[in-house]
Each structure stands twice: as structure tokens, then as C-alpha cells.
Amino acid sequence: MPGLPPNARWEKIEDHASRCAGIKWREERIRAADGTDLALCITDMELGSGATSTAPDVAFYILYFQEIEISSRLTIGNASSIPPRLPDLSSALCMLKRRSSQWDDRNVRCTTACLSYRGYWTSRGRPTEKGLNMDAAAALSWISQLHRNSYGGETQESRPSANVVLWGQSIGAGVATNLAADSTMPANMQLDSLILETPFTSIRAMLEVLYPQKWLPYRHLWPFLRNHLDSWKNLETIARKYETSSSLPEVFILEAAKDELVPKELSQKLYNRCLDVQLPVTRKAVNGAFHNDTMFRGDGRRAVSEFLSHRMCSARVRT
């Protein structure tokens, strides 16, 4: 729920800086298409064995979508502000940086942007699926403009390619697949991959999980939902959207082995869906992890850093 826990709106990046392992975060402000004022947490990293002395070959932009409560009847996990998540995200990025020191022929400029949806942390407004989609699109547009500003003076031949990773946790995974399926990628960017952390197939499926009793009304109200977040459907749309491109976006599914909220069957369905629509997909279950524990545990952070390292090493050097 927006504003929960009670101090969520007053959280500051600096309150958690000492646990971010030297990763420096900053706050940026953007506006959604309807004018809603939103907050982003941003960090930049130079990766690769020659990162400090050589211009980047590739630019990577990781757009992170947090878990939230979607309605008063459907709370999946712990909805809160972005700053408390920064230490675990920073730890994963530090693992990535250490891995990058082993790269022989790749230098990457990596920017991570964590979106605070409307109604959360210092962002204005109230969350709806339509609003969340506008927020995600605004963050993507901001990243596109950042890349243009950073490399606009360079020639097309010398400009690093711009690759986007959409990373969503739980409900955030639905926001990520919505963005990939429904939004047009800016002309100066390409969708590289999606990280779906403890995802579910759709809000309808979660209603049936949370309210299995057939006599309860909630599971039967899905036709009237304003929020669907249907990743199962979105994956087919994404596959069709990119089937004629030079490469399909890769999907990485990160499961919590002891997930107390989302049944394993739902992530299995997403995995099978990727196979059916011919999207490249891998998955990893984090042993001992509950729904919100995957990035708290070293195995989860390691899995994400390995996947990102793989994608960055696989990326084409020029657009």
C-alpha cells in the first residue's frame, strides 16, 4: 500500500548509503505522460578490464521495477519505497563489476534506474495498471534521452550500442512484460533481456491462488479487474513483436525455492510459455529463499550478476 511502512515516504538514499558497498546512487525526477511527478534512483558503473581508460563499447541500461501492492485485496510481498532495496541491488552490481574484470575484450557503461511508481516513495499520484504503464514508459523515455545526451556528439560508428534490460520483481515483473509487449522501444535503444524475479502469470491466476475457495467472490471478479498484469499473454506478444529482429530478447526467471506466495507452477508456466513462443529462456531457483528473499541471498545476487555478465558479453558492439 502506498505510504507503508509508515516512514516509506521519508526514506532517503543516504539513509542506506553505508550498506551500498561503494555504489553511488542519486535521485532524478521525471514526469509521466499525464504529468505525474515520479522519482528514480540512478547509478552508473564502468565495467570491464579496461573500463577506466577506454571508451565503452556497449551501453547497458537496467530498468528495475519493484514489488508493490496492486489493490487492498491483493498484496503480494512487501510493498515499500526504493531506498531500502538499494543495498541488495548494489551487492549484485558489485558482483557484476568483479566479474567484468575478467572480460578480455568488452568495456560497458552500465546505468541502473530504479523506478518509484506513482504513489510510492516520493512519487505523486495513485497506482493503477494504466498509471504504472505510463510510469514505466516515462522511465524508458528518460533512459533514451540520457543515452542521446551522453553520446549525441559522437558519430553513429563510434556511438556505443544501447541495450535495455527490464528487471521486475513479482508484480514488477508484470510491469516489465507490459512495457516490453505494449511500448515501442525508442529508436536509439534495443531490448536485450528481461529478468523476471519471483513472477506470476497474471493477477487472475494469483486471485485463484490467494482465494482457492470457490464460494469466495474474489476469484470470480477477474473480468472486472482494472489490473491484469498478464505476463503469460505478454510473452507471446513480445515474441511476435521481435520475431523479425536480429535477435530475440532473452528471459531469465529467478524463483524463490520456498516462495510462500507464488506457487512454483506459475513460474513453470511462464518458462514453458517462453519455450512455446520460442523466446530464449533460462531460470534459477534460489535455495532457501522466500518470496522477497531472492536478492537478500548471495545465490540470488550471484545468479543475476552471472546473467547480466553473460548478456553484456554477448551484446553486439555497435548499433
Tab-separated table of C-alpha atoms in Angstrom:
chain	number	residue	atom	x	y	z
A	1	MET	CA	0.000	0.000	0.000
A	2	PRO	CA	1.354	3.480	-0.806
A	3	GLY	CA	2.868	5.095	2.261
A	4	LEU	CA	3.538	1.782	4.020
A	5	PRO	CA	5.569	1.140	6.032
A	6	PRO	CA	4.728	4.456	7.770
A	7	ASN	CA	8.143	6.023	7.109
A	8	ALA	CA	8.313	4.970	3.437
A	9	ARG	CA	7.762	8.469	2.033
A	10	TRP	CA	10.561	9.889	4.177
A	11	GLU	CA	13.191	7.312	3.264
A	12	LYS	CA	16.341	8.841	1.798
A	13	ILE	CA	19.042	7.316	-0.355
A	14	GLU	CA	21.694	8.453	2.108
A	15	ASP	CA	19.975	6.504	4.905
A	16	HIS	CA	21.160	3.305	3.193
A	17	ALA	CA	24.370	4.518	1.530
A	18	SER	CA	26.659	2.863	4.082
A	19	ARG	CA	25.309	-0.563	3.036
A	20	CYS	CA	25.635	0.010	-0.721
A	21	ALA	CA	29.249	-1.210	-0.939
A	22	GLY	CA	30.515	1.980	-2.534
A	23	ILE	CA	27.835	2.114	-5.237
A	24	LYS	CA	26.718	5.749	-5.500
A	25	TRP	CA	23.014	6.347	-6.078
A	26	ARG	CA	21.286	9.610	-6.918
A	27	GLU	CA	17.667	10.703	-7.237
A	28	GLU	CA	16.242	12.017	-10.506
A	29	ARG	CA	12.768	13.404	-11.217
A	30	ILE	CA	10.727	12.625	-14.330
A	31	ARG	CA	7.137	13.129	-15.463
A	32	ALA	CA	4.741	10.554	-16.851
A	33	ALA	CA	2.598	11.318	-19.902
A	34	ASP	CA	-0.240	12.525	-17.664
A	35	GLY	CA	2.082	14.906	-15.814
A	36	THR	CA	2.552	12.803	-12.668
A	37	ASP	CA	5.837	13.601	-10.933
A	38	LEU	CA	7.966	10.476	-10.369
A	39	ALA	CA	11.241	9.566	-8.674
A	40	LEU	CA	14.085	7.432	-9.998
A	41	CYS	CA	17.150	6.086	-8.197
A	42	ILE	CA	20.121	6.047	-10.579
A	43	THR	CA	23.656	4.681	-10.522
A	44	ASP	CA	26.323	4.489	-13.243
A	45	MET	CA	29.168	1.983	-13.482
A	46	GLU	CA	32.098	1.429	-15.826
A	47	LEU	CA	32.605	-2.310	-16.366
A	48	GLY	CA	35.399	-4.284	-17.982
A	49	SER	CA	39.119	-4.801	-17.571
A	50	GLY	CA	39.868	-1.501	-19.323
A	51	ALA	CA	36.826	0.404	-18.110
A	52	THR	CA	38.714	3.277	-16.516
A	53	SER	CA	40.915	4.021	-19.526
A	54	THR	CA	38.874	3.026	-22.581
A	55	ALA	CA	35.635	4.367	-24.042
A	56	PRO	CA	32.716	1.930	-23.667
A	57	ASP	CA	31.936	-0.476	-26.489
A	58	VAL	CA	28.396	-1.025	-25.250
A	59	ALA	CA	25.935	0.884	-23.067
A	60	PHE	CA	23.566	-1.142	-20.894
A	61	TYR	CA	20.534	0.322	-19.135
A	62	ILE	CA	18.908	-1.772	-16.413
A	63	LEU	CA	15.385	-0.592	-15.612
A	64	TYR	CA	14.195	-2.032	-12.296
A	65	PHE	CA	10.530	-2.357	-11.290
A	66	GLN	CA	9.840	-3.050	-7.640
A	67	GLU	CA	7.188	-5.147	-5.924
A	68	ILE	CA	4.091	-3.242	-4.833
A	69	GLU	CA	0.564	-3.805	-3.585
A	70	ILE	CA	-1.809	-3.663	-6.533
A	71	SER	CA	-5.035	-3.358	-4.522
A	72	SER	CA	-6.320	-3.560	-0.972
A	73	ARG	CA	-7.327	-7.177	-1.672
A	74	LEU	CA	-4.137	-8.275	-3.396
A	75	THR	CA	-0.871	-7.734	-1.607
A	76	ILE	CA	1.967	-9.899	-2.868
A	77	GLY	CA	5.073	-9.442	-0.788
A	78	ASN	CA	6.281	-6.293	0.920
A	79	ALA	CA	5.463	-3.034	-0.812
A	80	SER	CA	7.784	-0.231	0.252
A	81	SER	CA	9.964	2.545	-1.099
A	82	ILE	CA	13.010	2.093	-3.315
A	83	PRO	CA	15.873	3.165	-0.977
A	84	PRO	CA	15.767	0.061	1.312
A	85	ARG	CA	16.228	-2.114	-1.792
A	86	LEU	CA	19.408	-0.350	-2.874
A	87	PRO	CA	21.875	-2.309	-0.668
A	88	ASP	CA	20.894	-5.691	-2.163
A	89	LEU	CA	20.832	-4.275	-5.684
A	90	SER	CA	24.229	-2.694	-5.030
A	91	SER	CA	25.619	-6.027	-3.888
A	92	ALA	CA	24.506	-7.664	-7.147
A	93	LEU	CA	26.078	-4.831	-9.137
A	94	CYS	CA	29.336	-5.222	-7.199
A	95	MET	CA	29.373	-8.916	-8.113
A	96	LEU	CA	28.855	-7.901	-11.735
A	97	LYS	CA	31.739	-5.433	-11.536
A	98	ARG	CA	34.066	-8.106	-10.169
A	99	ARG	CA	33.061	-10.453	-12.967
A	100	SER	CA	33.687	-7.759	-15.544
A	101	SER	CA	37.339	-7.507	-14.533
A	102	GLN	CA	37.780	-10.907	-16.227
A	103	TRP	CA	36.415	-9.725	-19.580
A	104	ASP	CA	39.080	-9.625	-22.273
A	105	ASP	CA	37.503	-7.529	-24.992
A	106	ARG	CA	34.488	-5.696	-23.630
A	107	ASN	CA	34.032	-2.381	-21.829
A	108	VAL	CA	30.494	-1.485	-20.795
A	109	ARG	CA	28.865	1.637	-19.422
A	110	CYS	CA	26.059	0.340	-17.180
A	111	THR	CA	23.308	2.596	-15.847
A	112	THR	CA	20.736	1.186	-13.421
A	113	ALA	CA	17.455	3.065	-12.960
A	114	CYS	CA	15.020	2.019	-10.219
A	115	LEU	CA	11.536	3.385	-10.803
A	116	SER	CA	9.384	4.547	-7.919
A	117	TYR	CA	5.826	4.157	-9.166
A	118	ARG	CA	3.197	6.815	-8.633
A	119	GLY	CA	2.049	6.838	-5.029
A	120	TYR	CA	5.260	5.258	-3.712
A	121	TRP	CA	8.244	6.862	-2.008
A	122	THR	CA	8.341	10.500	-3.201
A	123	SER	CA	6.383	9.935	-6.424
A	124	ARG	CA	2.973	11.594	-6.687
A	125	GLY	CA	-0.367	10.131	-7.708
A	126	ARG	CA	-2.118	6.832	-7.017
A	127	PRO	CA	-1.204	3.463	-8.557
A	128	THR	CA	-3.330	1.816	-11.250
A	129	GLU	CA	-2.164	-0.509	-14.020
A	130	LYS	CA	-2.655	2.268	-16.572
A	131	GLY	CA	-0.646	4.607	-14.381
A	132	LEU	CA	2.106	2.047	-13.792
A	133	ASN	CA	2.394	1.518	-17.545
A	134	MET	CA	2.753	5.268	-18.078
A	135	ASP	CA	5.379	5.407	-15.324
A	136	ALA	CA	7.383	2.599	-16.929
A	137	ALA	CA	7.170	4.251	-20.353
A	138	ALA	CA	8.351	7.549	-18.856
A	139	ALA	CA	11.367	5.835	-17.290
A	140	LEU	CA	12.228	4.220	-20.627
A	141	SER	CA	11.978	7.598	-22.372
A	142	TRP	CA	14.258	9.131	-19.741
A	143	ILE	CA	16.856	6.413	-20.367
A	144	SER	CA	16.638	7.026	-24.122
A	145	GLN	CA	17.206	10.749	-23.609
A	146	LEU	CA	20.100	10.053	-21.235
A	147	HIS	CA	21.785	7.918	-23.898
A	148	ARG	CA	21.189	10.606	-26.509
A	149	ASN	CA	22.658	13.291	-24.253
A	150	SER	CA	25.648	11.127	-23.326
A	151	TYR	CA	26.638	10.133	-26.850
A	152	GLY	CA	24.812	12.574	-29.114
A	153	GLY	CA	28.030	14.265	-30.208
A	154	GLU	CA	29.568	11.052	-31.484
A	155	THR	CA	29.193	9.588	-34.947
A	156	GLN	CA	26.957	6.573	-35.490
A	157	GLU	CA	30.053	4.428	-35.991
A	158	SER	CA	31.657	5.435	-32.685
A	159	ARG	CA	28.484	5.556	-30.600
A	160	PRO	CA	28.107	2.531	-28.271
A	161	SER	CA	25.064	0.353	-28.799
A	162	ALA	CA	22.298	0.873	-26.236
A	163	ASN	CA	20.810	-2.250	-24.684
A	164	VAL	CA	17.905	-2.306	-22.244
A	165	VAL	CA	17.321	-4.890	-19.515
A	166	LEU	CA	13.868	-4.849	-17.894
A	167	TRP	CA	14.026	-6.309	-14.382
A	168	GLY	CA	10.856	-6.729	-12.365
A	169	GLN	CA	10.159	-8.383	-9.029
A	170	SER	CA	6.763	-10.082	-8.510
A	171	ILE	CA	4.182	-7.507	-9.607
A	172	GLY	CA	7.093	-5.564	-11.059
A	173	ALA	CA	7.672	-8.484	-13.441
A	174	GLY	CA	4.186	-7.844	-14.819
A	175	VAL	CA	5.047	-4.172	-15.292
A	176	ALA	CA	8.218	-5.221	-17.133
A	177	THR	CA	6.399	-7.573	-19.522
A	178	ASN	CA	3.674	-4.961	-20.075
A	179	LEU	CA	6.335	-2.450	-21.114
A	180	ALA	CA	8.095	-4.916	-23.410
A	181	ALA	CA	4.820	-6.008	-25.019
A	182	ASP	CA	2.923	-2.744	-25.331
A	183	SER	CA	5.501	0.042	-25.697
A	184	THR	CA	7.578	0.910	-28.718
A	185	MET	CA	11.266	0.743	-27.937
A	186	PRO	CA	12.951	4.117	-28.638
A	187	ALA	CA	14.811	4.174	-31.951
A	188	ASN	CA	18.190	4.514	-30.235
A	189	MET	CA	17.668	1.501	-27.956
A	190	GLN	CA	17.130	-2.236	-28.235
A	191	LEU	CA	15.521	-4.610	-25.766
A	192	ASP	CA	18.200	-7.062	-24.696
A	193	SER	CA	16.533	-9.124	-21.980
A	194	LEU	CA	14.029	-9.422	-19.155
A	195	ILE	CA	14.729	-10.541	-15.602
A	196	LEU	CA	11.528	-11.843	-14.014
A	197	GLU	CA	12.114	-12.232	-10.283
A	198	THR	CA	9.514	-14.331	-8.406
A	199	PRO	CA	6.974	-13.710	-11.184
A	200	PHE	CA	3.413	-14.932	-11.598
A	201	THR	CA	1.395	-15.462	-14.758
A	202	SER	CA	-1.398	-12.926	-14.156
A	203	ILE	CA	-3.457	-11.212	-11.466
A	204	ARG	CA	-6.304	-13.589	-12.312
A	205	ALA	CA	-4.082	-16.580	-11.528
A	206	MET	CA	-2.992	-15.031	-8.236
A	207	LEU	CA	-6.604	-14.437	-7.213
A	208	GLU	CA	-7.211	-18.165	-7.617
A	209	VAL	CA	-4.092	-18.910	-5.557
A	210	LEU	CA	-4.913	-16.495	-2.752
A	211	TYR	CA	-8.627	-17.338	-2.669
A	212	PRO	CA	-8.942	-21.028	-3.642
A	213	GLN	CA	-12.353	-21.415	-2.001
A	214	LYS	CA	-14.923	-21.326	-4.787
A	215	TRP	CA	-17.535	-19.795	-2.509
A	216	LEU	CA	-15.419	-16.651	-2.026
A	217	PRO	CA	-16.269	-13.917	-4.551
A	218	TYR	CA	-12.771	-12.541	-5.189
A	219	ARG	CA	-11.536	-15.244	-7.572
A	220	HIS	CA	-14.617	-14.740	-9.751
A	221	LEU	CA	-14.200	-10.977	-10.132
A	222	TRP	CA	-11.285	-11.086	-12.595
A	223	PRO	CA	-13.382	-9.822	-15.572
A	224	PHE	CA	-13.863	-6.579	-13.628
A	225	LEU	CA	-10.237	-6.070	-12.634
A	226	ARG	CA	-8.565	-2.827	-13.638
A	227	ASN	CA	-5.195	-4.533	-13.179
A	228	HIS	CA	-4.365	-7.721	-15.085
A	229	LEU	CA	-0.562	-7.756	-15.459
A	230	ASP	CA	-0.813	-10.781	-17.726
A	231	SER	CA	2.787	-11.880	-18.292
A	232	TRP	CA	1.654	-15.182	-19.802
A	233	LYS	CA	-0.114	-13.294	-22.598
A	234	ASN	CA	2.621	-10.666	-22.859
A	235	LEU	CA	5.338	-13.211	-23.598
A	236	GLU	CA	3.636	-14.243	-26.832
A	237	THR	CA	3.224	-10.591	-27.817
A	238	ILE	CA	6.920	-9.967	-27.155
A	239	ALA	CA	7.945	-12.980	-29.241
A	240	ARG	CA	5.811	-11.861	-32.192
A	241	LYS	CA	6.987	-8.273	-31.841
A	242	TYR	CA	10.657	-9.210	-32.126
A	243	GLU	CA	10.466	-12.267	-34.387
A	244	THR	CA	11.811	-10.315	-37.376
A	245	SER	CA	14.566	-8.543	-35.429
A	246	SER	CA	18.185	-9.636	-35.464
A	247	SER	CA	17.850	-11.176	-32.007
A	248	LEU	CA	15.079	-12.058	-29.586
A	249	PRO	CA	15.211	-10.723	-26.021
A	250	GLU	CA	16.313	-13.379	-23.548
A	251	VAL	CA	14.209	-14.098	-20.462
A	252	PHE	CA	15.702	-15.003	-17.093
A	253	ILE	CA	13.283	-16.329	-14.457
A	254	LEU	CA	14.524	-16.129	-10.875
A	255	GLU	CA	12.451	-18.249	-8.486
A	256	ALA	CA	12.368	-18.428	-4.695
A	257	ALA	CA	12.612	-22.126	-3.791
A	258	LYS	CA	10.461	-21.575	-0.678
A	259	ASP	CA	8.126	-18.977	-2.171
A	260	GLU	CA	5.211	-18.802	0.249
A	261	LEU	CA	3.054	-16.662	-2.052
A	262	VAL	CA	3.586	-17.595	-5.700
A	263	PRO	CA	3.374	-21.341	-6.444
A	264	LYS	CA	6.192	-22.857	-8.458
A	265	GLU	CA	3.624	-23.922	-11.049
A	266	LEU	CA	3.146	-20.302	-12.146
A	267	SER	CA	6.820	-19.690	-12.905
A	268	GLN	CA	6.894	-23.104	-14.593
A	269	LYS	CA	4.037	-21.957	-16.829
A	270	LEU	CA	5.985	-18.820	-17.746
A	271	TYR	CA	9.054	-20.907	-18.524
A	272	ASN	CA	7.004	-23.242	-20.725
A	273	ARG	CA	5.365	-20.252	-22.369
A	274	CYS	CA	8.767	-18.889	-23.378
A	275	LEU	CA	9.652	-22.248	-24.904
A	276	ASP	CA	6.332	-22.423	-26.748
A	277	VAL	CA	6.751	-18.954	-28.312
A	278	GLN	CA	10.480	-19.562	-28.912
A	279	LEU	CA	11.850	-16.893	-26.610
A	280	PRO	CA	15.286	-17.864	-25.249
A	281	VAL	CA	14.846	-18.537	-21.538
A	282	THR	CA	16.803	-19.709	-18.510
A	283	ARG	CA	15.767	-19.988	-14.895
A	284	LYS	CA	17.247	-20.382	-11.463
A	285	ALA	CA	15.665	-21.313	-8.126
A	286	VAL	CA	17.336	-19.700	-5.113
A	287	ASN	CA	17.563	-22.352	-2.407
A	288	GLY	CA	16.019	-21.391	0.922
A	289	ALA	CA	14.597	-18.130	-0.408
A	290	PHE	CA	11.097	-16.890	0.348
A	291	HIS	CA	9.174	-14.528	-1.933
A	292	ASN	CA	11.125	-11.401	-1.010
A	293	ASP	CA	14.432	-13.118	-0.173
A	294	THR	CA	15.953	-13.802	-3.573
A	295	MET	CA	18.148	-10.702	-3.661
A	296	PHE	CA	18.863	-10.905	0.055
A	297	ARG	CA	20.638	-14.208	-0.544
A	298	GLY	CA	24.038	-14.498	-2.155
A	299	ASP	CA	22.875	-17.169	-4.607
A	300	GLY	CA	20.194	-14.834	-5.949
A	301	ARG	CA	22.543	-11.886	-6.395
A	302	ARG	CA	25.125	-14.176	-7.965
A	303	ALA	CA	22.597	-15.572	-10.432
A	304	VAL	CA	21.579	-12.084	-11.554
A	305	SER	CA	25.186	-10.921	-11.902
A	306	GLU	CA	26.035	-14.034	-13.947
A	307	PHE	CA	23.097	-13.444	-16.265
A	308	LEU	CA	23.929	-9.760	-16.740
A	309	SER	CA	27.582	-10.577	-17.382
A	310	HIS	CA	26.523	-13.132	-19.994
A	311	ARG	CA	24.248	-10.630	-21.727
A	312	MET	CA	26.838	-7.862	-21.717
A	313	CYS	CA	29.477	-10.153	-23.193
A	314	SER	CA	27.015	-11.337	-25.846
A	315	ALA	CA	25.842	-7.880	-26.933
A	316	ARG	CA	26.772	-6.505	-30.324
A	317	VAL	CA	29.393	-3.783	-30.043
A	318	ARG	CA	27.753	-1.296	-32.437
A	319	THR	CA	24.176	-0.447	-33.375
